[in-house]
CSV table of C-alpha atoms in Angstrom, one decimal:
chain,number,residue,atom,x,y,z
A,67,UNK,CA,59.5,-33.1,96.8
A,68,UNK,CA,56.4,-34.8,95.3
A,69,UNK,CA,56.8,-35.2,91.3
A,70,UNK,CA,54.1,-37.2,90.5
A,71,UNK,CA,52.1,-36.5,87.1
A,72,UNK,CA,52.4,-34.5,83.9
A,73,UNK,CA,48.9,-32.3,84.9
A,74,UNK,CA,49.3,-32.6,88.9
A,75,UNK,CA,51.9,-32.2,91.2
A,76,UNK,CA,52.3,-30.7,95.2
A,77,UNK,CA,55.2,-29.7,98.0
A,78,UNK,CA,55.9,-29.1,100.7
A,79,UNK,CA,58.6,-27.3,102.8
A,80,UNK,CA,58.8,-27.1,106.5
A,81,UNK,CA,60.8,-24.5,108.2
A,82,UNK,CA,60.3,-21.1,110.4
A,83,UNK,CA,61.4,-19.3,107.4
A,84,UNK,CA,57.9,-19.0,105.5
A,85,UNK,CA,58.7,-17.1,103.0
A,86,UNK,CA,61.7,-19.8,101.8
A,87,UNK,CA,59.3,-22.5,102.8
A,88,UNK,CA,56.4,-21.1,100.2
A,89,UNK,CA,59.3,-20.9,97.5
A,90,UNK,CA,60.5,-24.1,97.6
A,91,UNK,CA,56.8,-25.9,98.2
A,92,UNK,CA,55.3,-23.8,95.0
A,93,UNK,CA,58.8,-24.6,93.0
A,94,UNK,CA,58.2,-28.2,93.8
A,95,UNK,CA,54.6,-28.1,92.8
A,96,UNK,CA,56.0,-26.5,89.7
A,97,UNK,CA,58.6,-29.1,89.0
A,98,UNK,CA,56.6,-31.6,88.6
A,99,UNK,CA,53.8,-30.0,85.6
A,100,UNK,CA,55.0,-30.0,81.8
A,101,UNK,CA,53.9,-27.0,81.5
A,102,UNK,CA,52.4,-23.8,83.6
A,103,UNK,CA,49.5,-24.1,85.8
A,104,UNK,CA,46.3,-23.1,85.1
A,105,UNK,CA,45.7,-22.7,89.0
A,106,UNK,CA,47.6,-22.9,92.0
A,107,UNK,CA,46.4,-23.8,95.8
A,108,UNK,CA,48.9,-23.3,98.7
A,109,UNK,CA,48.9,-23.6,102.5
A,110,UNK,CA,50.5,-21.7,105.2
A,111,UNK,CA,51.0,-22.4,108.9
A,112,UNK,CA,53.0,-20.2,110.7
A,113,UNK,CA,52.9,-18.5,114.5
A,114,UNK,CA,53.2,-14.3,113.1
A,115,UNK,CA,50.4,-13.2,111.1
A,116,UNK,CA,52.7,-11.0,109.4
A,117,UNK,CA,55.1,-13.9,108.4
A,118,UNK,CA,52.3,-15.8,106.4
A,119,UNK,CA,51.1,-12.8,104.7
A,120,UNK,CA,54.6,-12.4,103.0
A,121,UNK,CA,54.9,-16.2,102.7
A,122,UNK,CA,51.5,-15.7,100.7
A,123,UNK,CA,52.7,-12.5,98.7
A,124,UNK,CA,55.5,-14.5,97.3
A,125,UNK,CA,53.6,-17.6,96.6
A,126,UNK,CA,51.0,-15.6,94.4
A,127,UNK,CA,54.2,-13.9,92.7
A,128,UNK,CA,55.6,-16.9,91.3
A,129,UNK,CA,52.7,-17.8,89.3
A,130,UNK,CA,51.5,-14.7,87.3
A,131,UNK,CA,49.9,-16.7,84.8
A,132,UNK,CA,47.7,-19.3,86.9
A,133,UNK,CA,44.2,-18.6,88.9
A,134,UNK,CA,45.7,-18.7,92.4
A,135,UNK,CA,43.6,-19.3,96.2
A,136,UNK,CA,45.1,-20.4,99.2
A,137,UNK,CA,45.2,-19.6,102.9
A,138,UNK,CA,46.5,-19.5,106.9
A,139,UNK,CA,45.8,-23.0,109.0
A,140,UNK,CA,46.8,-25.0,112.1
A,141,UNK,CA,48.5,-27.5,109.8
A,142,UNK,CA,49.3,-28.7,105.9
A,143,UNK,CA,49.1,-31.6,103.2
A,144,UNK,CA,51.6,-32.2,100.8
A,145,UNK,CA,54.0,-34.6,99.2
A,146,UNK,CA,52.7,-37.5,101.2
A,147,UNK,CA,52.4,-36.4,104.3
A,148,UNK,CA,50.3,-33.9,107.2
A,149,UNK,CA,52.7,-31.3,108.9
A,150,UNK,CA,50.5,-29.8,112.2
A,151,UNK,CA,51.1,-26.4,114.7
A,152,UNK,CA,54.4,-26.5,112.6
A,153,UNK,CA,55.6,-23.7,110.0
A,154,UNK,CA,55.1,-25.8,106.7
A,155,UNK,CA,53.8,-24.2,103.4
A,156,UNK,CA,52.4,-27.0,100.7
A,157,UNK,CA,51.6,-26.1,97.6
A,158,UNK,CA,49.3,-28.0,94.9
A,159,UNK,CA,49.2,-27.0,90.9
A,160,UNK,CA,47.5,-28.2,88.2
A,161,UNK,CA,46.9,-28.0,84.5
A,162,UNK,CA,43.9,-28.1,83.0
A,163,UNK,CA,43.5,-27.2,79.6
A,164,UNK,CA,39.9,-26.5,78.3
A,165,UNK,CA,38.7,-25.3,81.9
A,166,UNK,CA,37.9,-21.8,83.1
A,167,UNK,CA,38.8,-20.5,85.9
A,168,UNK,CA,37.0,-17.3,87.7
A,169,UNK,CA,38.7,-16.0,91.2
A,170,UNK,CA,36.5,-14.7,93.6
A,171,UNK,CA,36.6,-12.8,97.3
A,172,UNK,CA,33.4,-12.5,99.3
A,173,UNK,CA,32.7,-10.6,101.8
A,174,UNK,CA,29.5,-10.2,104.4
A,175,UNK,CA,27.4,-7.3,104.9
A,176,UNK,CA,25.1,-7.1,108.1
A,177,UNK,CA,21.8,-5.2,107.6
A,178,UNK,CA,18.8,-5.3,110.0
A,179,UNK,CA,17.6,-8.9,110.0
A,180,UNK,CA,20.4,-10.9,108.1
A,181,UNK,CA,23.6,-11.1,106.5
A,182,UNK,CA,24.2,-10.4,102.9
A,183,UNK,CA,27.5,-11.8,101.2
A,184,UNK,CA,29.1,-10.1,98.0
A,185,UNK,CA,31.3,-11.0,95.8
A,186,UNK,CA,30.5,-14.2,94.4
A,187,UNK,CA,30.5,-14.3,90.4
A,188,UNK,CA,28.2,-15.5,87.9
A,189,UNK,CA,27.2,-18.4,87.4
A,190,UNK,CA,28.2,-20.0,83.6
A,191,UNK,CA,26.1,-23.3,82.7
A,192,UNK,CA,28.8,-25.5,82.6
A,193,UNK,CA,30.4,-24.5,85.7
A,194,UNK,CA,31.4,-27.9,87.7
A,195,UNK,CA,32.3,-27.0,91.3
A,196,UNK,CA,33.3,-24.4,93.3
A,197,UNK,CA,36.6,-24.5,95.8
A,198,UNK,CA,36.2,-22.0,98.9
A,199,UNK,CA,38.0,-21.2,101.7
A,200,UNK,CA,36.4,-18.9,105.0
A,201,UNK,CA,37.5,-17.0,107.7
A,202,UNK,CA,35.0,-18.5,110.1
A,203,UNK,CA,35.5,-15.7,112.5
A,204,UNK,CA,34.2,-13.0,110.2
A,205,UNK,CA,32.5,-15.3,107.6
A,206,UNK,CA,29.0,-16.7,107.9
A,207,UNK,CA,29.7,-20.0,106.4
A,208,UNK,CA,27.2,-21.8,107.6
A,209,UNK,CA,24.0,-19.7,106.6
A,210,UNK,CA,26.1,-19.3,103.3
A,211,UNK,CA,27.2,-23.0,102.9
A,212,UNK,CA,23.2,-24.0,103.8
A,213,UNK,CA,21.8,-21.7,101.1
A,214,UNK,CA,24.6,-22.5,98.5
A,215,UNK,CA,22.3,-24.4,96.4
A,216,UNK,CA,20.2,-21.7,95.5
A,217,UNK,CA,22.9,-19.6,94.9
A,218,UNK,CA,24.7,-21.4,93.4
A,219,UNK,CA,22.0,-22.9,90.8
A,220,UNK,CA,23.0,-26.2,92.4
A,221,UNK,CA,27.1,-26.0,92.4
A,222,UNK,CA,29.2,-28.4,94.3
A,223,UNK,CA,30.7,-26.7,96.6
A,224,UNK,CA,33.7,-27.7,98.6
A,225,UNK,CA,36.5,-26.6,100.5
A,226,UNK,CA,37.5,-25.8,104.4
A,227,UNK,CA,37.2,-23.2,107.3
A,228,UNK,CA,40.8,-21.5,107.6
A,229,UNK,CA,42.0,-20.6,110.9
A,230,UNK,CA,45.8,-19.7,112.2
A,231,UNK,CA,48.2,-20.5,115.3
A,232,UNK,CA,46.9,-17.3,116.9
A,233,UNK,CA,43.3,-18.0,116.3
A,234,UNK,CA,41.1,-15.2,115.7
A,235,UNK,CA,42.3,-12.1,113.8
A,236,UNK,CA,45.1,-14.1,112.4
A,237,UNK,CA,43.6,-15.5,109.9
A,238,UNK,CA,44.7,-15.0,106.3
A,239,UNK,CA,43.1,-15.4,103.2
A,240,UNK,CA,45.1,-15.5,99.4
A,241,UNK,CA,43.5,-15.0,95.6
A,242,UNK,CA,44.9,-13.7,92.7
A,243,UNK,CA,47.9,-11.2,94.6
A,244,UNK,CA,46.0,-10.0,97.0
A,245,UNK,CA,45.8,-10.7,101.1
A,246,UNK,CA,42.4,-10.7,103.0
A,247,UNK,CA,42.2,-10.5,106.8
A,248,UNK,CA,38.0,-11.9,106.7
A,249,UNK,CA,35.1,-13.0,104.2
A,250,UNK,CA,36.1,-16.1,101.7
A,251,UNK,CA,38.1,-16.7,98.8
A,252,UNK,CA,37.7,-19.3,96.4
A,253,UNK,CA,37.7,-20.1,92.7
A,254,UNK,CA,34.9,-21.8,90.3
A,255,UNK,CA,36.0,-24.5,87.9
A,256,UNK,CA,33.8,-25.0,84.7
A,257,UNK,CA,34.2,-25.8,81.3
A,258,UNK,CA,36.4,-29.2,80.3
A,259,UNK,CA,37.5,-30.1,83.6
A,260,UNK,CA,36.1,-33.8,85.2
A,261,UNK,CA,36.1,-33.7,88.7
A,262,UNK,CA,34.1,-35.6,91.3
A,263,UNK,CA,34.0,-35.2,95.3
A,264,UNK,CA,34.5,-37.6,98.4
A,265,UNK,CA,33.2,-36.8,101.6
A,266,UNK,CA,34.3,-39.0,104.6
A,267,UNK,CA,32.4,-38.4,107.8
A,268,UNK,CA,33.6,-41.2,109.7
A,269,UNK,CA,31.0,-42.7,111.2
A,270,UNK,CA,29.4,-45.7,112.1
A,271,UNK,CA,25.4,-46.1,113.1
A,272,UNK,CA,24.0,-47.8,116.7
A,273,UNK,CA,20.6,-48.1,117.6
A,274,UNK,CA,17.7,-48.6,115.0
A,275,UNK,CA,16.6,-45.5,112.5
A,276,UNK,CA,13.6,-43.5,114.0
A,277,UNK,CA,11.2,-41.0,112.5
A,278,UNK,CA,11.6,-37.7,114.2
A,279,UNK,CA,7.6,-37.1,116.0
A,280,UNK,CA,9.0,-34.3,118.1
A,281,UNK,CA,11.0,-30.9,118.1
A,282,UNK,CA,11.7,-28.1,119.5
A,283,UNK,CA,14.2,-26.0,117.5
A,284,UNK,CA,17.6,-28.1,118.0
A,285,UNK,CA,15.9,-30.2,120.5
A,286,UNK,CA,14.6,-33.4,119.7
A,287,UNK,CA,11.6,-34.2,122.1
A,288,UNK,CA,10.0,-37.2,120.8
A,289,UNK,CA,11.6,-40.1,118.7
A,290,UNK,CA,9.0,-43.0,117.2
A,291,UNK,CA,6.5,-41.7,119.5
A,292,UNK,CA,8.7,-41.9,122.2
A,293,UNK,CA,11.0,-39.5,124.5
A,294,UNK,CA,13.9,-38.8,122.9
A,295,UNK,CA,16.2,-39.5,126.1
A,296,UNK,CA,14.2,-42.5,126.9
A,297,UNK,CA,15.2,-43.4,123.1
A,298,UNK,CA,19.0,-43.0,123.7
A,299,UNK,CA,19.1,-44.9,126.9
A,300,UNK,CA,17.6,-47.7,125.5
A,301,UNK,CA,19.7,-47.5,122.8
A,302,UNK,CA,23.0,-47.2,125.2
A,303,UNK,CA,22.3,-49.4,127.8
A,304,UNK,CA,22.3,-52.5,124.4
A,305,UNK,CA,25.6,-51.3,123.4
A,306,UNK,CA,29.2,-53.1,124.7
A,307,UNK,CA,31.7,-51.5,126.8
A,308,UNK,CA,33.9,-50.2,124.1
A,309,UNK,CA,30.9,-48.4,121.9
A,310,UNK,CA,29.4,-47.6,125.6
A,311,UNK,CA,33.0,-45.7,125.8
A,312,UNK,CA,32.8,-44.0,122.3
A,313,UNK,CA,29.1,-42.6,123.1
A,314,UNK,CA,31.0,-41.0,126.2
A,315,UNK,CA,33.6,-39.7,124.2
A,316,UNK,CA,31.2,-37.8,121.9
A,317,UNK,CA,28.3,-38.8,120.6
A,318,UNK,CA,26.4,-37.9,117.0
A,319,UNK,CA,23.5,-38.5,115.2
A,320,UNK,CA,22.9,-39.0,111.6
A,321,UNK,CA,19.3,-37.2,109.2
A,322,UNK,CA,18.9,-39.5,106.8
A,323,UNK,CA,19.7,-38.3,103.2
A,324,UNK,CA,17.3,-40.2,101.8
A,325,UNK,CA,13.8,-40.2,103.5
A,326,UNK,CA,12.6,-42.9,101.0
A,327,UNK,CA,15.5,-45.7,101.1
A,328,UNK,CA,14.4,-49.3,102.1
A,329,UNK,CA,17.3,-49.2,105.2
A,330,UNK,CA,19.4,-46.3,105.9
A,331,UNK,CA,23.2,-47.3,106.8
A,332,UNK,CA,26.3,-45.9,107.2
A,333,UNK,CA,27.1,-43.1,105.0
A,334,UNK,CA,23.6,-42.4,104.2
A,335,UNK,CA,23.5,-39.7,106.7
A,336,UNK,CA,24.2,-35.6,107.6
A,337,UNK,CA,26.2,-36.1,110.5
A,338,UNK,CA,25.8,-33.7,113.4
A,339,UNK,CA,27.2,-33.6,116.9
A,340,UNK,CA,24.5,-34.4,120.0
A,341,UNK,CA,25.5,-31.4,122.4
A,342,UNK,CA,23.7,-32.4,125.4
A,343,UNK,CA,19.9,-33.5,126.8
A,344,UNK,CA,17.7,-31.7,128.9
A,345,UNK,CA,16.4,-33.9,131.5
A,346,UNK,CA,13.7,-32.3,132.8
A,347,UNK,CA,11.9,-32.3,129.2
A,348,UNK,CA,13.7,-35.6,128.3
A,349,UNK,CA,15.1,-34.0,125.4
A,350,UNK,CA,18.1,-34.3,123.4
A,351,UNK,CA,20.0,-30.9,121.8
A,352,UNK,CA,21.5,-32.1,118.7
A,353,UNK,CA,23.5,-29.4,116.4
A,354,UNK,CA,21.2,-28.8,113.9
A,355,UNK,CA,16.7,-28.2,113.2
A,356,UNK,CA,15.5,-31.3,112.3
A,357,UNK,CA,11.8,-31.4,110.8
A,358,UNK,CA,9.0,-33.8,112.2
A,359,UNK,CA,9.0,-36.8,110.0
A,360,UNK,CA,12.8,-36.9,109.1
A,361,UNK,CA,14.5,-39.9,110.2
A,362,UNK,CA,17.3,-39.9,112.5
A,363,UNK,CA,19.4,-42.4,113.7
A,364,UNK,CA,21.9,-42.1,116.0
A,365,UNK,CA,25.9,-42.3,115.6
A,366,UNK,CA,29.8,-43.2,117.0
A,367,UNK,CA,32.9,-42.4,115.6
A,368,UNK,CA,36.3,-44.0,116.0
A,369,UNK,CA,39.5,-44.0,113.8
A,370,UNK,CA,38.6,-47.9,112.9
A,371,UNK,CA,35.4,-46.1,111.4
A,372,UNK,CA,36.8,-43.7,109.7
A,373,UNK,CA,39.5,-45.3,108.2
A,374,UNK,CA,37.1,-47.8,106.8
A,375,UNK,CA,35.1,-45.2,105.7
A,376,UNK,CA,37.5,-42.9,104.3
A,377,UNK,CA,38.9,-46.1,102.1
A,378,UNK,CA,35.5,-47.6,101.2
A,379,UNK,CA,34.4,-43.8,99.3
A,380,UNK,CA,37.8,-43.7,97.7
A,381,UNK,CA,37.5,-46.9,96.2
A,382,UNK,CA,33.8,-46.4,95.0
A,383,UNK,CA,35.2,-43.2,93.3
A,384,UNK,CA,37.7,-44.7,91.9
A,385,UNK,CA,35.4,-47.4,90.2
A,386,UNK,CA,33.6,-44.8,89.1
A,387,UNK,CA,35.1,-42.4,88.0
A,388,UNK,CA,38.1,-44.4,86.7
A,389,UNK,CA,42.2,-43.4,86.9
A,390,UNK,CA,42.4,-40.0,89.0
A,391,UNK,CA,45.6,-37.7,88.6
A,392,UNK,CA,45.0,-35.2,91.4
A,393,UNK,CA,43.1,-33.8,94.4
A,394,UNK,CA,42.7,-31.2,97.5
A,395,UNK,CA,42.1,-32.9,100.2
A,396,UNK,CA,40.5,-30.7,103.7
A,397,UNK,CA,41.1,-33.0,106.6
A,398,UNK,CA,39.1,-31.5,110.0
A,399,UNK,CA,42.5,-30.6,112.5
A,400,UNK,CA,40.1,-33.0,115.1
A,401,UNK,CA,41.8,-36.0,112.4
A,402,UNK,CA,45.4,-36.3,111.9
A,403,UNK,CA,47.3,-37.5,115.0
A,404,UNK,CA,44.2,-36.5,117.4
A,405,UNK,CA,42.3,-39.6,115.7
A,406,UNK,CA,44.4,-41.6,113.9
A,407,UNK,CA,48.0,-41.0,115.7
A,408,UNK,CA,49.5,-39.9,112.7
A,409,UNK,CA,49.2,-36.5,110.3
A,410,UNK,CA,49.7,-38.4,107.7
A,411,UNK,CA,46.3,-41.1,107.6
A,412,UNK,CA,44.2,-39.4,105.2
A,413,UNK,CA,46.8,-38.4,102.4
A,414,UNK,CA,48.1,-41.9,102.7
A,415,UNK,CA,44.6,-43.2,102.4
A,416,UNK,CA,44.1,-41.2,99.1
A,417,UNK,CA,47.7,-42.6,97.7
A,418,UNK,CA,47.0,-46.3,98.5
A,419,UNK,CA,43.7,-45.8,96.8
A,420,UNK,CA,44.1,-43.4,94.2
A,421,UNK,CA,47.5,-44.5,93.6
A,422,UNK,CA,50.6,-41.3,93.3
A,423,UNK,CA,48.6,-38.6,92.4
A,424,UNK,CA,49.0,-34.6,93.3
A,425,UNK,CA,47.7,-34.5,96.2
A,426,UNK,CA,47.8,-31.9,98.6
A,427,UNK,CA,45.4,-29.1,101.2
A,428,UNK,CA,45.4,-28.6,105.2
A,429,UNK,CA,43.8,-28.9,108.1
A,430,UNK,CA,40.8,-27.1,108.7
A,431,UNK,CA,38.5,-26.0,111.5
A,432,UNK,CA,35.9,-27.3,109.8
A,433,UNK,CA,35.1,-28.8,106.3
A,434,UNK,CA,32.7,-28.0,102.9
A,435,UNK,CA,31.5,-30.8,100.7
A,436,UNK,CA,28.4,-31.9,99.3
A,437,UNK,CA,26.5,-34.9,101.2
A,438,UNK,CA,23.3,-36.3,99.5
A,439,UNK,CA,23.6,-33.0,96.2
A,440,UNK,CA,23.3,-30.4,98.8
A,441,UNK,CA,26.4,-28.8,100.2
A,442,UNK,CA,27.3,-28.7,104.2
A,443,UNK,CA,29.3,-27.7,106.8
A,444,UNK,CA,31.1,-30.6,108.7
A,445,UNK,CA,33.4,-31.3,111.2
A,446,UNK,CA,35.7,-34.5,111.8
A,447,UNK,CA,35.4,-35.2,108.0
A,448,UNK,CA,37.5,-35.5,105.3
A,449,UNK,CA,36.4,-33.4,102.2
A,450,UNK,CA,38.3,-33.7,98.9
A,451,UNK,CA,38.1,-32.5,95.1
A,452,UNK,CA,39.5,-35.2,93.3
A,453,UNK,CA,40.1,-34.7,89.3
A,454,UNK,CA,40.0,-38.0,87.7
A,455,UNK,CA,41.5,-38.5,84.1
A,456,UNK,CA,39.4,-37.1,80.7
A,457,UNK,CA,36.5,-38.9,79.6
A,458,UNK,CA,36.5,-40.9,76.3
A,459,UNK,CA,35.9,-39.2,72.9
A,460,UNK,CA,32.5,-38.2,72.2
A,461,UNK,CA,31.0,-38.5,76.3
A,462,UNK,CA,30.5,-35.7,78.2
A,463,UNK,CA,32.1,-34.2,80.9
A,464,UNK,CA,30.8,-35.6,84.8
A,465,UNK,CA,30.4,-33.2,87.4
């Protein structure tokens, strides 16, 4: 059990029983607040559908009070530590007097020639940031997620693509009482609340940056005037053995945030996957549409990187933003062990940082956070919301 502040505080409980597991992880969380939540997160990972559904039901009954979200995954974060494709509930609360707190469940409506998502509430000026979590087998995130910003009005937007131990179908979504079986949940934060978000894509830049001179939808034809495969084996065959070995492993490619920055380095780019070439056309097939004139350059990620990475934003947050007291952390299920060899990396990173803070989330099948103010869909990233402590007297409020 996690008791760590006054405003913030998590647990977790492992066990097949989920609906004694989501008890004692929201009675933990509870434990440690001096007084009731204004909102409660939790985190469910269990192999029956059913089972996580009442584990759910009872975690929403326990606070009647608080704003709650929450929903199904392949693995939790809580109390220090990552529990994956293991029954676990972790549960996260906070307090946060002054803020307001609007619920919300969308849902996707097909017509003709798009989709049209309902649900979301309105916007209030001093909104800060908006928490979401998606069925991605029902939900289209990524149009929604892309498009945020205008509806949004702007809105940091963060969060993380649920899923379950039984995949599609079994996924399960929580707010305010109720169970959802597709669409998005999610809550919008506003008022006196300072928050602030971190987005670790773990990756590290080879090869120089190159203007983008030709495309094809997702295909990338020309780079500097210049094949685009011609480009990468140019840029391979430089490389050692071991980066030579990471390129193999799965290689990506960064679009630079900033189009007008002297030198674009790591972190100053949207990371996307490279899903093949197409010899013939000498072509690479990248996982997004990349205008002519962007620049591009391209990408490897290791768990050195991204534990470099992941502690270098923390610690410019924390200088920033000065002594934080809690955060949600979504951690991409490609991380934990599958990186680093241990569930735990990221939630340590954020304690040896951040220092012991509430701290919890889960591992998602892909994660939502803002990267250069516009809000994206990532994978093998770790996205958190990180409330830091009040401003002095007299200044305002960050976002």
């Amino acid at each position: 059990m996690a008791l760590l502040t006054s405003r913030f505080a998590d647990g977790l409980a492992v066990g097949s029983d989920l609906v004694a597991a989501a008890e004692s992880a929201v009675n933990q969380a509870l434990r440690g607040l001096d007084k009731p939540p204004d909102l409660v997160c939790f985190f469910v990972c269990g192999d029956d559908p059913d089972d996580v559904s009442r584990a759910g039901l009872r975690a929403m009954s326990m606070v009647p009070g608080a704003a709650v979200v929450g929903c199904s995954s392949t693995g939790v974060i809580g109390d220090g530590q990552g529990v994956e494709i293991t029954p676990a509930v972790s549960a996260w609360a906070a307090v946060l007097d002054g803020a307001r707190l609007t619920t919300f469940a969308l849902d996707s409506l097909r017509t003709e020639e798009q989709f049209v998502v309902v649900g979301l509430p309105e916007r209030v000026p001093d909104d800060r940031v908006a928490i979401m979590f998606a069925d991605p087998y029902s939900f289209p995130t990524d149009g929604f997620v892309e498009r945020s910003g205008e509806v949004l009005g702007g809105l940091p937007l963060i969060g993380g693509l649920a899923n379950s131990l039984q995949g599609r179908g079994a996924v399960r979504l929580f707010a305010d009482g109720k169970v959802y079986t597709e669409g998005a949940v999610g809550v919008l934060l506003g008022g006196e609340v300072n928050v602030g978000t971190v987005v670790s894509q773990g990756c590290r830049p080879i090869g120089p940056s190159m203007a983008v001179t030709g495309t094809e939808d997702n295909l990338l034809l020309e780079l500097a005037g210049q094949p685009a495969l011609a480009r990468l084996e140019e840029i391979v065959s430089a490389l050692d053995e071991d980066d030579r070995d990471l390129v193999a492993a799965g290689l990506q490619i960064g679009i630079a945030i900033d189009e007008y920055a002297e030198r674009h380095e790591r972190g100053d780019f949207l990371i996307r996957g490279v899903l093949g070439i197409d010899p013939d056309r000498e072509a690479v097939a990248i996982g997004d549409v990349v205008d002519i004139g962007r620049t591009v350059r391209f990408q490897v990620r290791d768990a050195a990187t991204a534990d470099e990475d992941l502690y270098e934003l923390l610690d410019a947050h924390r200088e920033e933003f000065g002594r934080v007291e809690g955060a949600l952390l979504f951690a991409c299920n490609g991380r934990g062990s599958a990186m680093f060899g241990s569930a735990d990396h990221d939630t340590t990173a954020v304690s040896d940082i951040l220092g012991p803070v509430g701290v919890a989330g889960f591992f998602s099948a892909g994660e939502i956070g803002p990267v250069g103010g516009q809000n994206h869909v990532h994978g093998f990233t770790a996205s958190l919301l990180v409330f830091s402590s009040r401003p002095p007297s007299g200044q305002p409020y960050d976002r």
